[in-house]
Coordinates of C-alpha atoms in Angstrom, one line a residue:
X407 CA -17.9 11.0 13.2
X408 CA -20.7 11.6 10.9
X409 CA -21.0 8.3 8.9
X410 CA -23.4 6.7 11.8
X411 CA -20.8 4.2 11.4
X412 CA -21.8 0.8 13.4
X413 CA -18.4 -0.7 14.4
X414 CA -14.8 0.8 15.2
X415 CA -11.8 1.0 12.4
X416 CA -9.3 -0.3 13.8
X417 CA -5.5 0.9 12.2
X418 CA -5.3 -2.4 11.1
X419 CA -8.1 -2.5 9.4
X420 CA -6.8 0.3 7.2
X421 CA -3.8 -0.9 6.8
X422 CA -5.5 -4.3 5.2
X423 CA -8.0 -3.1 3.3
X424 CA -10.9 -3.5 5.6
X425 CA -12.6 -0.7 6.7
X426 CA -15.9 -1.4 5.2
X427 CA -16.3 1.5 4.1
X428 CA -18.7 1.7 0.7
X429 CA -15.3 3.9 -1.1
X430 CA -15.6 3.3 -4.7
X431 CA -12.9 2.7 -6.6
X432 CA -13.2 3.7 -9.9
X433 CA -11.3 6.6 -12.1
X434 CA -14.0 7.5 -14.9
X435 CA -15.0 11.0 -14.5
X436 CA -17.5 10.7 -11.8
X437 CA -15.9 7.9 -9.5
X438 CA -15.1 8.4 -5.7
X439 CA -11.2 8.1 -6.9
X440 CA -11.3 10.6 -9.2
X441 CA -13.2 13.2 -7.4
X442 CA -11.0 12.2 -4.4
X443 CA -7.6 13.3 -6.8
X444 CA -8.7 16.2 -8.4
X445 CA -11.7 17.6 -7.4
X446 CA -11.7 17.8 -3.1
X447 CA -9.4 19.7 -1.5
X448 CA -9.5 17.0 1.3
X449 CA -8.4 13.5 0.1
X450 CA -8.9 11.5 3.5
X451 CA -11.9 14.0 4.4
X452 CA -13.6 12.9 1.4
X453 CA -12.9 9.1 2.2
X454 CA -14.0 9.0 5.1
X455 CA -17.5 10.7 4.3
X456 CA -18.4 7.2 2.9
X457 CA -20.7 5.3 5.1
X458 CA -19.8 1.3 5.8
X459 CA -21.1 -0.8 3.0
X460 CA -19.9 -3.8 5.4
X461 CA -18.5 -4.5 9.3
X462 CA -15.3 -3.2 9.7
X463 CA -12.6 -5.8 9.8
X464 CA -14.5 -8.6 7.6
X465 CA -14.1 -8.1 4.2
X466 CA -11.6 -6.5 1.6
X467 CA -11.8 -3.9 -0.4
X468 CA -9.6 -2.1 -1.7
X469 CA -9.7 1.7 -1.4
X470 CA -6.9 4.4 -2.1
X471 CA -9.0 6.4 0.0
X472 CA -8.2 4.2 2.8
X473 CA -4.1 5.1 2.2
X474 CA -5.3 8.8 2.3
X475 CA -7.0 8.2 5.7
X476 CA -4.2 6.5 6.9
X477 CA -1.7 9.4 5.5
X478 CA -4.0 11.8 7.7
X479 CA -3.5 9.6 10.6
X480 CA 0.3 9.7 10.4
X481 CA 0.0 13.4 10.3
X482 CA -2.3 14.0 13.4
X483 CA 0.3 11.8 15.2
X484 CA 3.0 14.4 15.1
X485 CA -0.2 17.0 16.9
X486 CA 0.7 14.7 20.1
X487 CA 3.8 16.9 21.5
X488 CA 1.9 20.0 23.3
X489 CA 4.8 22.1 23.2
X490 CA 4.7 21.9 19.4
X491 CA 3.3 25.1 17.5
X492 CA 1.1 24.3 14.4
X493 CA 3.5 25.5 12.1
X494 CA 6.3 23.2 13.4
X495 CA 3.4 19.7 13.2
X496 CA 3.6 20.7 9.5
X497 CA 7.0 20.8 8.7
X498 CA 7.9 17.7 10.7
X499 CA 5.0 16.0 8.7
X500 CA 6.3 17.2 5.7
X501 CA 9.9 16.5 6.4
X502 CA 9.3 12.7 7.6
X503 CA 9.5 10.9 4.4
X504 CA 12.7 12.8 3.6
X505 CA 14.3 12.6 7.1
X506 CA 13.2 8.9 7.7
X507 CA 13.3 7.5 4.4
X508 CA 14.3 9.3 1.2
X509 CA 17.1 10.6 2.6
X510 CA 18.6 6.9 4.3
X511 CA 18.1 5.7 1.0
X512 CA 19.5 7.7 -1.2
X513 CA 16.2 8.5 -2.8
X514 CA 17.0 12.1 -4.2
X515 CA 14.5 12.2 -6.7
X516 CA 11.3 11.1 -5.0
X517 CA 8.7 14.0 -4.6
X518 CA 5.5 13.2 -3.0
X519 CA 2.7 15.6 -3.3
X520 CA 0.3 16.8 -0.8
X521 CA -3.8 17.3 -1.4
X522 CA -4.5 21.2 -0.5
X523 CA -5.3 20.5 2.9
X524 CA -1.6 19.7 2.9
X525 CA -2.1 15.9 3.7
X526 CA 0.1 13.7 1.8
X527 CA -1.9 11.9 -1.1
X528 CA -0.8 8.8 -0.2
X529 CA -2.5 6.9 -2.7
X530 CA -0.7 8.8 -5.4
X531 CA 1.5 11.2 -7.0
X532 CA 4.1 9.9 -5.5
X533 CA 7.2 10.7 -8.3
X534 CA 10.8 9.2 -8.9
X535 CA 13.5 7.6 -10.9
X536 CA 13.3 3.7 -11.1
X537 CA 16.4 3.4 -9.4
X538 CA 15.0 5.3 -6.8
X539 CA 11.8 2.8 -6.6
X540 CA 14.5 0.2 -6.6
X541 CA 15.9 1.2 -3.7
X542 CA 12.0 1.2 -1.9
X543 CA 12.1 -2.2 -2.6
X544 CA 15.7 -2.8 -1.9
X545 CA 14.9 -2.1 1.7
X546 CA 12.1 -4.1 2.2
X547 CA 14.2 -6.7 0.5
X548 CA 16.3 -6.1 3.4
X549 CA 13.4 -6.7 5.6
X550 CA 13.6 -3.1 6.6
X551 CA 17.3 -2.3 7.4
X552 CA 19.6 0.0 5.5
X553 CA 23.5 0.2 5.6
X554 CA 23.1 -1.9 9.0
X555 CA 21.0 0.4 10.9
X556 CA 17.4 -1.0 11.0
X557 CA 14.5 1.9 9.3
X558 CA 11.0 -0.9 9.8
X559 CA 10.0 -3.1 12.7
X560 CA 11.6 -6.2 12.1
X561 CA 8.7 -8.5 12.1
X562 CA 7.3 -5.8 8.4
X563 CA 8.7 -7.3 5.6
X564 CA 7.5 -10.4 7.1
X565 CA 4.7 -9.6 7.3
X566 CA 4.3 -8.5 3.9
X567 CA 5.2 -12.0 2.4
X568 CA 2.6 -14.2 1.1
X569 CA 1.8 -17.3 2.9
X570 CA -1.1 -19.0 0.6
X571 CA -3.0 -18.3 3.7
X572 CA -5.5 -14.8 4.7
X573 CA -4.8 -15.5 8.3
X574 CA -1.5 -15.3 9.0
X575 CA 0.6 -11.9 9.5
X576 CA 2.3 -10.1 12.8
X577 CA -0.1 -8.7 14.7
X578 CA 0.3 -4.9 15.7
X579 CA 0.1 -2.7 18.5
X580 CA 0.0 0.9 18.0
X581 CA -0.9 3.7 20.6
X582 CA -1.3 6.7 18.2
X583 CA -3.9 9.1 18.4
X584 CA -7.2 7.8 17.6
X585 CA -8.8 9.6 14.4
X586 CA -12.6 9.6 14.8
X587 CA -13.1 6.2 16.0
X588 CA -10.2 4.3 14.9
X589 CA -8.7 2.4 18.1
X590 CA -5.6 0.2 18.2
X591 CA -6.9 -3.4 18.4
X592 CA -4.4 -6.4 17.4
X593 CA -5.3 -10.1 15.8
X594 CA -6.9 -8.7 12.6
X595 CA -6.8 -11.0 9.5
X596 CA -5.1 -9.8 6.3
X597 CA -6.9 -9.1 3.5
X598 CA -8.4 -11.3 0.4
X599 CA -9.7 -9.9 -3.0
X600 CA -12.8 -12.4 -3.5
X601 CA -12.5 -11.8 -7.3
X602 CA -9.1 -11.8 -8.0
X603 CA -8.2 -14.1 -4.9
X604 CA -4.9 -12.0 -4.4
X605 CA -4.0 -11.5 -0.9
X606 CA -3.1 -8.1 0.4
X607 CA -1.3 -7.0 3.9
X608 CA 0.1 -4.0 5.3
X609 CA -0.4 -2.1 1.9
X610 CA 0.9 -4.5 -0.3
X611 CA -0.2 -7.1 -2.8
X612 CA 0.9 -10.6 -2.0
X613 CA 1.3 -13.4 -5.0
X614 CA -2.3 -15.3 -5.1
X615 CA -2.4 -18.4 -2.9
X616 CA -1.6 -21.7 -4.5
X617 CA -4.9 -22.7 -4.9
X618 CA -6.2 -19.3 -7.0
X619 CA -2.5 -19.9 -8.6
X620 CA -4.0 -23.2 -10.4
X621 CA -7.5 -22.4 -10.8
X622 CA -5.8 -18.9 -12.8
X623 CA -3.6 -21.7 -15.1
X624 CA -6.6 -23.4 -15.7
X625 CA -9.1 -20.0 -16.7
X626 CA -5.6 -18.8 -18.6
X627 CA -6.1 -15.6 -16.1
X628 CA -3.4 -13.5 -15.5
X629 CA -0.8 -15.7 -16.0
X630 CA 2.3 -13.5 -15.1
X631 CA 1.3 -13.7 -12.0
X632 CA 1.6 -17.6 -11.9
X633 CA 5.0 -17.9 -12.5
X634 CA 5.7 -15.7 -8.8
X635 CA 7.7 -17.4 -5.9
X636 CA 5.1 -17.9 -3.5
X637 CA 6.7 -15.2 -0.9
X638 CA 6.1 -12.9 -3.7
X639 CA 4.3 -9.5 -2.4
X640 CA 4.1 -6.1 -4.7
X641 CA 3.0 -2.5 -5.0
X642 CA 1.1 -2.4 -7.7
X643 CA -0.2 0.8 -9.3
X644 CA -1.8 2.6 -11.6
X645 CA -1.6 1.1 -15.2
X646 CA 0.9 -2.1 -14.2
X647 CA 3.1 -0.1 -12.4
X648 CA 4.6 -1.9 -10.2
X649 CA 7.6 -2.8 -7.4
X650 CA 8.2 -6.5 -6.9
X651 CA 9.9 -8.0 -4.2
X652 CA 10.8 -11.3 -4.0
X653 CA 12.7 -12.5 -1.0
X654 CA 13.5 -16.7 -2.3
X655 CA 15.0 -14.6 -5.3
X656 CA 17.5 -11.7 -3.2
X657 CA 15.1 -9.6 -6.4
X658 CA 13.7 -6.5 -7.0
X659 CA 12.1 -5.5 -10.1
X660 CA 11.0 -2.5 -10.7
X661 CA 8.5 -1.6 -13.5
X662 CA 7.3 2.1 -14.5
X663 CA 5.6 1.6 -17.9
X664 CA 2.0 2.4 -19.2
X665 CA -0.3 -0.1 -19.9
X666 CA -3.9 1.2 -20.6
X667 CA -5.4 -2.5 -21.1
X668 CA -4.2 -5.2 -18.8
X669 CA -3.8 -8.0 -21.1
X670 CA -1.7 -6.1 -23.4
X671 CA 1.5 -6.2 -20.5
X672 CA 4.0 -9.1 -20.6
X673 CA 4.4 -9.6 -16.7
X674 CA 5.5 -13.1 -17.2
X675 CA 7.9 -12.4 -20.1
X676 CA 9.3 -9.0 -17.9
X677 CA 9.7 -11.4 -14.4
X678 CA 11.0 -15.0 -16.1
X679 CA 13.4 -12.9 -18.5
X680 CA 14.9 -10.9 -15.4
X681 CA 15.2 -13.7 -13.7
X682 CA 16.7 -15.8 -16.5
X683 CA 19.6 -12.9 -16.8
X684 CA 19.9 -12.8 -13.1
X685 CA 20.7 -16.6 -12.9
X686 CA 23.1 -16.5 -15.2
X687 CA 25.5 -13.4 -13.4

């Protein structure tokens, strides 16, 4: 490790958003993100060159170079088996989405693309038919089982939910190979944008707790997000892309447009007017 790095990233911590490490996330022409997606060969090399702005573990921030660190780790994991070639780590990498999840689902559009190290970018570039996002959702709708036969841990989907607190999610255990110094450790907090006020766990964005929910109503912020069930959590992308899930509900919403300025997209229109149609089946 040559960041000089002054505490240990736990798994956890990447999977919250709280590495500490100084990643910035911007996309103009010279930001870490867009150097990270189309300049280095290396997506979760060039993450983790950044140096911690803060101690591991204590703050949020959220990083899509952290997801390509953590899509590096998943790949090293498979390196465990010593009777493995090189050649077959790779295509059991590369297979894994397909074997343990496209294919489950149904999901016979997605394509995923790896960086030229051949790392998935898990932050991105990730392609597929709506339906085929729905069916993402679907199963952690499902709190992670498919057609009876159970694809997550059980206590995930939980986990996911919001709870209008930051300190309240399944703690984890994992005994994966380490990558540099990250080290299973369990009892780690979820995640909390201090701008925004959104909470955030295990990759996903969780509906605002209710206290951030009426301080929004009364700054006339982001009001779609207002009108969420409080066990609301989402994947929320590039451009208000997004996968809702929205357990109170038995919903999934799927969104795939483009909205270049924030303000311009009718999240509260799109999620009261589905849910208006859905109440009345």
């Amino acid at each position: 490790n040559n960041n000089n790095n002054s505490s240990i990233i736990t798994l956890e911590d990447l999977l919250h958003m709280r590495s500490g490490l100084s990643f910035d996330e911007t996309y103009w022409v010279l930001g870490a993100a867009t150097h990270m997606l189309f300049v280095h060969d290396d997506t979760a090399a060039y993450a983790l060159q950044f140096g911690q702005a803060d101690p591991a573990g204590t703050k949020f921030h959220y990083s899509s170079g952290t997801t390509n660190i953590l899509s590096r780790y998943l790949r090293l994991s498979f390196a465990t088996d010593a009777n493995m070639s090189e050649e077959d780590v790779d295509v059991a990498y590369w297979s894994y989405l397909h074997t343990r999840l496209f294919l489950p689902l149904g999901m016979a559009s997605a394509v995923c693309e790896v960086d030229a190290s051949g790392t998935f970018v898990g932050s991105s570039f990730c392609h597929m038919t709506a339906r085929d996002w729905a069916r993402f959702g679907q199963l952690y709708l499902q709190n992670g089982v498919w057609e009876g036969k159970r694809l997550l841990p059980d206590f995930w989907g939980e986990s996911c939910k919001s709870t209008g607190s930051n300190t309240h999610w399944h703690p984890l255990s994992f005994s994966h190979t380490p990558l540099y110094s990250l080290q299973p450790q369990v009892n780690k907090t979820a995640g909390t944008h201090e701008k925004h006020g959104r909470l955030y766990a295990l990759q996903f964005w969780q509906r605002p707790a209710d206290d951030i929910v009426r301080a929004r109503k009364a700054q006339n912020l982001a009001q779609w997000l207002t009108v969420l069930p409080a066990d609301t959590y989402m994947a929320h992308g590039y451009h208000e892309q997004i996968v809702l899930v929205v357990p109170s509900a038995e919903l999934v919403v799927v969104r795939l447009g483009l909205s270049k300025v924030r303000h311009t997209f009718d999240g509260e229109g799109l999620f009261t007017g589905i849910q208006a149609v859905v109440k009345n089946l």
